[in-house]
Short mmCIF file of C-alpha atoms in Angstrom, two decimals:
data_model
loop_
_atom_site.label_atom_id
_atom_site.label_comp_id
_atom_site.label_asym_id
_atom_site.label_seq_id
_atom_site.Cartn_x
_atom_site.Cartn_y
_atom_site.Cartn_z
CA ASN D 319 136.50 72.07 -5.80
CA THR D 320 137.92 69.62 -8.29
CA THR D 321 136.55 70.29 -11.77
CA SER D 322 136.55 68.40 -15.06
CA TYR D 323 134.90 68.40 -18.48
CA VAL D 324 133.17 65.96 -20.84
CA LEU D 325 133.23 67.06 -24.47
CA VAL D 326 131.29 65.30 -27.25
CA ILE D 327 132.59 65.94 -30.77
CA GLU D 328 131.69 64.70 -34.25
CA PRO D 329 134.88 65.40 -36.20
CA GLU D 330 136.11 64.66 -39.67
CA PHE D 331 138.16 61.50 -39.26
CA ASP D 332 141.95 61.71 -39.00
CA LYS D 333 142.05 65.50 -39.10
CA GLU D 334 143.59 67.63 -36.36
CA VAL D 335 141.32 68.83 -33.56
CA THR D 336 142.25 71.98 -31.65
CA PHE D 337 140.71 73.30 -28.44
CA LYS D 338 139.97 76.56 -26.69
CA ILE D 339 139.44 77.34 -23.04
CA GLY D 340 137.24 80.39 -23.25
CA LYS D 341 138.70 82.38 -26.15
CA THR D 342 142.27 81.08 -25.77
CA ASP D 343 143.81 78.25 -27.81
CA THR D 344 145.13 75.40 -25.66
CA LEU D 345 148.59 73.92 -25.94
CA GLN D 346 147.08 70.50 -26.74
CA THR D 347 145.77 69.12 -30.03
CA ILE D 348 144.78 65.60 -31.12
CA GLN D 349 144.02 63.69 -34.30
CA ALA D 350 140.35 62.82 -34.66
CA ALA D 351 139.85 59.14 -33.81
CA SER D 352 137.31 56.65 -35.11
CA PRO D 353 133.64 57.02 -34.07
CA GLY D 354 132.95 55.81 -30.55
CA ALA D 355 136.45 56.50 -29.21
CA ILE D 356 136.69 57.92 -25.69
CA THR D 357 139.88 59.82 -24.93
CA HIS D 358 141.33 61.29 -21.72
CA LEU D 359 143.02 64.65 -22.34
CA GLY D 360 144.20 67.36 -19.97
CA LEU D 361 143.80 70.83 -21.51
CA SER D 362 145.79 73.87 -20.40
CA ILE D 363 146.54 77.51 -21.16
CA GLU D 364 148.92 79.91 -19.45
CA THR D 365 146.58 82.90 -19.31
CA GLU D 366 143.01 83.46 -20.43
CA GLU D 367 142.12 86.18 -22.88
CA PRO D 368 139.62 88.60 -21.39
CA GLY D 369 135.96 88.56 -22.39
CA MET D 370 133.19 86.01 -22.28
CA ASP D 371 132.78 83.24 -24.82
CA ASP D 372 129.61 81.32 -25.62
CA PHE D 373 128.94 77.96 -27.22
CA GLY D 374 128.26 79.29 -30.70
CA GLN D 375 126.68 77.23 -33.47
CA ILE D 376 128.16 73.88 -34.44
CA THR D 377 129.40 74.27 -38.02
CA GLY D 378 131.20 70.98 -38.66
CA ASP D 379 129.24 68.48 -40.74
CA ALA D 380 131.04 65.17 -40.07
CA GLY D 381 128.10 64.03 -37.92
CA ASP D 382 125.31 65.05 -40.31
CA GLY D 383 123.99 61.49 -40.68
CA SER D 384 124.64 61.18 -44.40
CA PHE D 385 126.16 57.70 -44.04
CA GLY D 386 124.52 56.46 -40.83
CA ILE D 387 124.39 57.58 -37.21
CA PHE D 388 127.76 56.66 -35.79
CA PRO D 389 128.65 57.28 -32.16
CA PRO D 390 130.61 60.47 -31.51
CA GLN D 391 134.11 60.80 -30.16
CA ILE D 392 134.12 61.78 -26.49
CA ILE D 393 136.99 63.62 -24.80
CA VAL D 394 137.20 63.91 -21.01
CA GLY D 395 139.68 65.36 -18.55
CA THR D 396 140.59 68.50 -16.67
CA ALA D 397 141.16 72.05 -17.94
CA SER D 398 143.80 74.29 -16.35
CA ILE D 399 144.46 78.02 -16.52
CA GLY D 400 147.91 78.98 -15.29
CA ARG D 401 148.27 75.61 -13.53
CA LEU D 402 145.00 76.05 -11.64
CA LEU D 403 141.90 74.06 -12.51
CA ALA D 404 139.43 76.07 -14.56
CA PRO D 405 136.41 77.13 -12.51
CA GLU D 406 132.95 75.65 -13.00
CA GLY D 407 131.18 77.17 -16.01
CA THR D 408 134.32 77.74 -18.09
CA VAL D 409 133.57 77.11 -21.76
CA ILE D 410 135.55 74.43 -23.64
CA THR D 411 135.30 74.22 -27.44
CA ALA D 412 136.74 71.94 -30.13
CA TRP D 413 137.62 73.00 -33.69
CA GLN D 414 138.79 71.68 -37.04
CA ASN D 415 139.94 73.10 -40.39
CA ASP D 416 142.22 75.77 -38.92
CA GLY D 417 139.63 76.94 -36.45
CA GLU D 418 136.91 77.43 -39.06
CA ASP D 419 134.54 74.66 -37.94
CA LEU D 420 133.22 74.33 -34.41
CA ILE D 421 132.67 70.60 -33.77
CA GLY D 422 131.81 70.51 -30.07
CA SER D 423 131.38 72.59 -26.94
CA THR D 424 130.78 72.09 -23.23
CA THR D 425 131.32 73.74 -19.87
CA VAL D 426 133.54 72.71 -16.98
CA GLY D 427 131.65 71.15 -14.07
CA ASN D 428 132.36 69.70 -10.66
CA GLU D 429 134.05 66.32 -10.88
CA GLN D 430 131.59 63.48 -10.35
CA GLY D 431 133.82 61.43 -8.11
CA GLU D 432 133.94 57.65 -8.00
CA TYR D 433 131.68 55.79 -10.44
CA LYS D 434 128.74 54.33 -8.51
CA GLY D 435 126.81 52.69 -11.36
CA ASP D 436 126.29 48.95 -11.78
CA LEU D 437 127.58 48.39 -15.33
CA SER D 438 130.82 46.91 -14.03
CA THR D 439 128.68 44.07 -12.65
CA THR D 440 126.05 43.92 -15.40
CA LEU D 441 128.64 43.68 -18.17
CA SER D 442 131.21 41.59 -16.27
CA PRO D 443 130.67 38.52 -18.55
CA LEU D 444 132.29 40.55 -21.35
CA GLY D 445 135.48 41.00 -19.35
CA ALA D 446 138.32 42.64 -21.26
CA ASN D 447 136.38 42.22 -24.50
CA LEU D 448 134.27 45.31 -23.71
CA ILE D 449 135.53 48.58 -25.16
CA ASN D 450 132.65 50.87 -24.16
CA VAL D 451 128.89 51.38 -24.17
CA MET D 452 127.01 54.39 -25.53
CA GLY D 453 123.38 55.41 -25.30
CA PHE D 454 121.31 58.28 -26.65
CA ASP D 455 118.76 60.43 -24.81
CA ASN D 456 116.12 61.13 -27.46
CA GLU D 457 114.51 64.02 -25.59
CA ALA D 458 117.75 65.81 -24.69
CA GLN D 459 119.38 64.77 -28.00
CA GLU D 460 122.53 63.89 -26.06
CA TRP D 461 124.91 60.94 -26.00
CA MET D 462 125.81 59.07 -22.80
CA PHE D 463 128.60 56.56 -22.23
CA TYR D 464 130.27 54.00 -20.00
CA ASP D 465 133.95 53.09 -20.33
CA PRO D 466 135.46 50.51 -17.95
CA LYS D 467 139.04 51.76 -18.24
CA THR D 468 140.45 53.10 -14.99
CA SER D 469 141.23 56.55 -16.43
CA LEU D 470 137.70 56.92 -17.87
CA VAL D 471 135.21 55.06 -15.70
CA ASN D 472 134.66 57.94 -13.26
CA PHE D 473 133.57 60.17 -16.15
CA SER D 474 130.92 57.66 -17.25
CA ASN D 475 127.28 58.78 -17.06
CA ILE D 476 125.42 55.54 -17.83
CA ASN D 477 124.79 54.07 -14.39
CA ALA D 478 122.39 51.28 -15.37
CA MET D 479 121.20 49.44 -18.48
CA HIS D 480 117.43 49.85 -18.75
CA ASP D 481 115.07 47.32 -20.32
CA ASN D 482 113.44 48.35 -23.60
CA VAL D 483 116.23 50.85 -24.34
CA ALA D 484 118.77 50.50 -27.18
CA TYR D 485 122.52 50.75 -26.63
CA TYR D 486 125.71 50.79 -28.70
CA ILE D 487 128.05 48.08 -27.37
CA ASN D 488 131.63 48.11 -28.68
CA VAL D 489 133.69 44.92 -28.34
CA THR D 490 137.13 43.85 -29.54
CA GLN D 491 136.06 40.42 -30.81
CA SER D 492 132.89 38.44 -31.52
CA GLN D 493 131.28 36.82 -28.49
CA THR D 494 128.05 35.00 -27.64
CA VAL D 495 127.23 36.08 -24.12
CA SER D 496 124.38 36.16 -21.59
CA LEU D 497 123.80 39.68 -20.23
CA GLY D 498 120.98 40.38 -17.81
CA GLY D 499 119.55 36.93 -18.51
CA VAL D 500 119.35 37.50 -22.28
CA LEU D 501 121.62 35.83 -24.84
CA TYR D 502 123.37 38.25 -27.22
CA GLN D 503 125.44 37.49 -30.31
CA LEU D 504 127.93 40.36 -30.36
CA ASN D 505 130.14 40.89 -33.39
CA GLU D 506 133.59 42.41 -33.46
CA GLY D 507 133.18 46.19 -33.50
CA LEU D 508 129.93 48.06 -33.03
CA ASN D 509 126.69 46.35 -31.95
CA ILE D 510 123.41 48.23 -31.61
CA VAL D 511 121.15 46.08 -29.45
CA PRO D 512 117.79 46.21 -27.66
CA TRP D 513 118.44 45.71 -23.95
CA GLY D 514 116.41 43.29 -21.87
CA GLU D 515 113.97 40.50 -22.58
CA TYR D 516 111.11 41.32 -24.96
CA ALA D 517 107.91 39.89 -23.56
CA GLY D 518 105.54 41.73 -25.91
CA VAL D 519 103.51 40.66 -28.92
CA ASN D 520 105.50 38.96 -31.66
CA ARG D 521 104.58 41.39 -34.42
CA LEU D 522 105.04 40.82 -38.13
CA SER D 523 107.51 42.74 -40.25
CA ILE D 524 106.16 45.66 -42.25
CA GLY D 525 107.41 47.98 -45.01
CA PRO D 526 108.52 51.49 -43.93
CA LYS D 527 105.83 53.15 -46.06
CA ASP D 528 103.10 51.19 -44.31
CA GLY D 529 104.59 51.23 -40.83
CA LEU D 530 105.19 54.98 -40.79
CA LEU D 531 102.51 56.16 -43.20
CA SER D 532 101.26 59.00 -40.99
CA LEU D 533 104.77 60.47 -40.61
CA ILE D 534 105.28 60.31 -44.38
CA GLN D 535 101.89 61.86 -45.16
CA ASP D 536 102.63 64.70 -42.71
CA GLU D 537 106.04 65.20 -44.40
CA ASN D 538 107.63 64.75 -40.98
CA LEU D 539 109.83 61.70 -41.59
CA VAL D 540 113.35 62.59 -42.78
CA ARG D 541 115.05 59.19 -42.79
CA ILE D 542 115.24 55.76 -41.11
CA TRP D 543 118.60 54.16 -40.36
CA ARG D 544 119.33 50.56 -39.36
CA PHE D 545 122.74 49.08 -38.53
CA ASP D 546 123.61 45.48 -39.42
CA ASN D 547 125.75 44.21 -36.53
CA GLU D 548 127.00 41.21 -38.51
CA TYR D 549 128.12 43.07 -41.64
CA GLN D 550 128.92 46.35 -39.85
CA ASN D 551 127.03 48.51 -42.36
CA TRP D 552 123.99 50.77 -42.53
CA SER D 553 120.78 50.56 -44.53
CA PHE D 554 118.35 53.44 -44.89
CA PHE D 555 114.90 54.49 -46.03
CA ASP D 556 114.23 58.02 -47.30
CA PRO D 557 110.56 58.80 -48.15
CA ARG D 558 111.39 61.21 -50.97
CA GLU D 559 110.64 59.97 -54.47
CA ALA D 560 114.22 60.61 -55.58
CA PHE D 561 115.35 57.82 -53.22
CA ALA D 562 112.75 55.24 -54.26
CA THR D 563 115.27 53.00 -56.02
CA ALA D 564 118.22 53.88 -53.78
CA ASN D 565 116.63 52.86 -50.47
CA THR D 566 118.24 49.78 -48.93
CA LEU D 567 116.00 49.35 -45.89
CA ARG D 568 113.01 47.33 -47.12
CA THR D 569 111.37 46.08 -43.92
CA LEU D 570 110.96 47.04 -40.27
CA ASN D 571 111.37 43.91 -38.16
CA ASP D 572 109.97 43.29 -34.70
CA ASN D 573 112.33 44.02 -31.77
CA GLU D 574 114.94 45.59 -34.06
CA VAL D 575 116.80 48.83 -33.29
CA ILE D 576 116.39 51.72 -35.73
CA TRP D 577 116.93 55.45 -35.83
CA LEU D 578 113.94 57.62 -36.76
CA VAL D 579 114.89 61.13 -37.88
CA VAL D 580 111.94 63.55 -37.83
CA LYS D 581 111.45 67.28 -38.35
CA ARG D 582 108.91 67.93 -35.59
CA ASP D 583 107.96 66.47 -32.23
CA VAL D 584 105.18 63.93 -32.59
CA TYR D 585 103.34 61.42 -30.42
CA SER D 586 101.93 58.79 -32.73
CA THR D 587 100.14 55.45 -32.37
CA THR D 588 101.06 52.78 -34.92
CA ASN D 589 99.30 49.41 -34.89
CA GLY D 590 98.26 49.93 -31.29
CA THR D 591 101.64 50.94 -29.88
CA SER D 592 102.99 54.43 -29.26
CA LEU D 593 105.92 56.40 -30.62
CA ASN D 594 107.12 59.52 -28.80
CA LEU D 595 109.51 61.22 -31.23
CA HIS D 596 111.53 64.40 -30.78
CA GLY D 597 112.30 66.80 -33.61
CA VAL D 598 114.10 70.05 -34.23
CA SER D 599 112.84 71.73 -31.04
CA HIS D 600 115.17 69.41 -29.09
CA SER D 601 118.16 69.68 -31.44
CA THR D 602 120.84 72.35 -31.19
CA ARG D 603 122.62 71.76 -34.48
CA SER D 604 120.19 70.35 -37.02
CA THR D 605 116.85 70.93 -38.73
CA SER D 606 115.65 67.57 -37.40
CA GLY D 607 115.85 65.35 -34.34
CA SER D 608 117.21 61.79 -34.14
CA ASN D 609 115.46 59.08 -32.12
CA LEU D 610 117.03 55.74 -31.22
CA ILE D 611 114.16 53.29 -30.75
CA ILE D 612 113.32 49.61 -30.68
CA TRP D 613 110.75 48.86 -33.40
CA ARG D 614 107.74 47.06 -31.90
CA HIS D 615 105.01 48.52 -34.05
CA GLY D 616 104.33 45.99 -36.82
CA PRO D 617 100.93 44.41 -37.57
CA ILE D 618 99.52 41.48 -35.62
CA GLY D 619 97.30 40.29 -38.49
CA SER D 620 97.64 40.41 -42.26
CA SER D 621 96.00 42.16 -45.19
CA LYS D 622 95.12 40.79 -48.62
CA ASP D 623 97.25 41.79 -51.56
CA LEU D 624 98.88 38.64 -52.92
CA GLU D 625 97.19 35.39 -53.95
CA THR D 626 98.64 31.87 -53.86
CA SER D 627 98.19 28.30 -54.95
CA THR D 628 100.03 25.24 -53.69
CA ALA D 629 99.52 23.47 -57.03
CA ALA D 630 102.56 21.96 -58.76
CA THR D 631 101.97 24.06 -61.87
CA PRO D 632 102.16 27.87 -61.68
CA VAL D 633 98.41 28.51 -61.74
CA PRO D 634 97.37 31.24 -59.27
CA SER D 635 94.37 30.83 -57.01
CA ALA D 636 92.87 32.69 -54.05
CA ALA D 637 93.47 29.95 -51.50
CA ALA D 638 95.68 32.27 -49.40
CA SER D 639 96.76 35.92 -49.53
CA PHE D 640 98.90 38.45 -47.72
CA GLY D 641 100.03 42.06 -48.02
CA ASP D 642 103.22 44.12 -47.86
CA GLY D 643 105.74 43.06 -45.24
CA THR D 644 108.17 40.27 -44.45
CA TRP D 645 106.66 36.84 -43.88
CA ILE D 646 108.03 33.57 -42.49
CA VAL D 647 107.58 30.67 -44.92
CA GLY D 648 105.81 27.75 -43.31
CA SER D 649 104.47 29.94 -40.50
CA ASN D 650 102.96 33.18 -41.85
CA ILE D 651 102.63 31.91 -45.42
CA GLN D 652 102.86 28.55 -47.19
CA PRO D 653 105.15 27.58 -50.08
CA GLY D 654 103.52 27.83 -53.48
CA THR D 655 103.05 29.99 -56.55
CA TYR D 656 101.98 33.58 -55.89
CA ARG D 657 100.64 36.30 -58.15
CA SER D 658 100.50 40.04 -57.46
CA SER D 659 96.93 41.31 -57.33
CA ARG D 660 97.52 44.67 -58.97
CA THR D 661 99.65 46.43 -61.57
CA GLY D 662 101.16 49.92 -61.73
CA GLY D 663 103.01 51.80 -59.01
CA GLY D 664 105.83 49.27 -58.85
CA CYS D 665 105.83 45.93 -57.03
CA TYR D 666 109.02 44.77 -55.29
CA TRP D 667 109.50 41.26 -53.89
CA GLU D 668 112.37 39.19 -52.59
CA ARG D 669 112.78 35.57 -51.51
CA LEU D 670 114.90 35.30 -48.37
CA SER D 671 117.26 32.73 -46.87
CA GLY D 672 117.40 34.64 -43.56
CA PHE D 673 116.35 37.80 -41.76
CA SER D 674 119.56 39.73 -41.01
CA GLY D 675 118.54 42.52 -43.41
CA GLY D 676 121.73 42.10 -45.45
CA PHE D 677 121.95 41.58 -49.19
CA GLY D 678 123.28 38.06 -48.59
CA ASP D 679 119.80 36.98 -47.46
CA ILE D 680 118.25 37.60 -50.89
CA ILE D 681 117.77 34.42 -52.96
CA ALA D 682 115.95 36.20 -55.81
CA ASN D 683 114.14 39.52 -56.23
CA GLU D 684 112.29 41.64 -58.80
CA ILE D 685 110.71 45.06 -59.19
CA THR D 686 108.01 45.37 -61.85
CA ASP D 687 104.92 47.34 -62.87
CA GLU D 688 103.36 44.22 -64.43
CA LEU D 689 101.46 41.28 -62.93
CA SER D 690 104.13 39.06 -61.43
CA LEU D 691 104.35 35.33 -60.64
CA VAL D 692 106.80 34.00 -58.08
CA GLU D 693 107.39 30.47 -56.80
CA ILE D 694 108.11 30.42 -53.04
CA SER D 695 110.02 27.26 -52.10
CA SER D 696 109.60 25.27 -48.90
CA THR D 697 113.33 25.79 -48.31
CA ASP D 698 112.95 29.60 -48.30
CA ALA D 699 113.13 31.18 -44.85
CA GLY D 700 110.97 34.16 -45.73
CA PHE D 701 109.40 36.35 -48.37
CA SER D 702 109.25 40.14 -48.45
CA THR D 703 107.19 42.48 -50.63
CA LEU D 704 106.68 46.24 -50.86
#
C-alpha cells in the first residue's frame, strides 16, 4: 500500500525544525514557516533504530495562544526507511531547539488518493488568489485544511464548507467575492469568516462579562480571542482582574467569529441559544480547550442602565435608557445627552464611527467611577458601554 503522513506543528518562527521516523533522525530539516503554511516534504532514513517510540508530550510553547490563535504549519508527504515507504502506524515527530522541544507528532497512514471534495468548485471564484483554507474541530481539538496546489490537494481533509461553521481563508490580495451565494470582503492575508448565510435573529452586541457571565462565575472561561480581518490583529478578553485595563475586546457582536478558551467541557444556554464547549478533556497539550465559534448569543431586548434626553442642553432625563452593550445610533438608541445611572465599579463608554472592533472606530471614550455625561451625536454610528 502507498502510505503518507500529515503532520501539524506549532513551531517557533524561523527556527530549524528536525524530524524523526520512530527514534531515528531524518536526513531532512526545514526552517519554520509563517503560521498557516502548508509544506510538502519527503522524509527518509537509511535504517531505523530498534525499539518502539510513542507520541510523547508536546513541549514546545509557540502555539500557546499568548498572542492569538494562529493557524499551525502543516507538513505533508511520504516517509521512507531504506528507500521503502514506512508502514502504516510508523510514528513521525517534529522537534526544535536541538531536539529538546517536541512540537508535533503523527503516524503514517494509507494515502487518501485523489481529492474528492467540492472546495475546488465552491471556492473557484477566488481563482489563483486562494492560498488555503483551514478549519478547527472543536471536539477533536484538531485542525483541518484544504490547499488547491497540485502537490497538496490530495492531502486535504476539508471536503465541504458547512454553513454556520467558521473557517480561516488565506488569500494573496484583497477581494470582494460571492461564495456560496454570500458576499465576502476578504483582506490580503488571513480572514476568519462565518460560512453561509445567517438567517437567524439579529441580536444586539453585548459585553463579554454579560454575555458569558455563567462561564466567568464558574471560573471556567480562560480567554476570548477575536481576529480583525481588516487590520490583521487580535483583540482579547481575559476575565481575571489583573487584565481589567489590558483587555482590548470590549463587545461581542452578532454573527462574528471568536475563539472561546475554557477549562472544562460545558453545555450552556445564553440568551436562548446554546453553546457546546470543549475543555481540557479533549486537549492533548494544554490545561484548556479552544473552541472556534460564531457568536449568535446576544440579547434581543435591552435593559435599563443609562438615561437620555434629546434636549439641546446637557440636562439628563429618563426619556430613554439602555444597558451594557454596543448600540446602533438612530436604530437602537437616539442621539442626545446621556448620564450613567450609577457610580463605583468603573464605567467605560466609547462613541463609535463603525463596528470593525478596531481602535480606529473610537471617536471618544472614557473610563470613570463617577457619574458621567456624554453627548451622542446623530453622526455617530454606534455607542458602546461596559
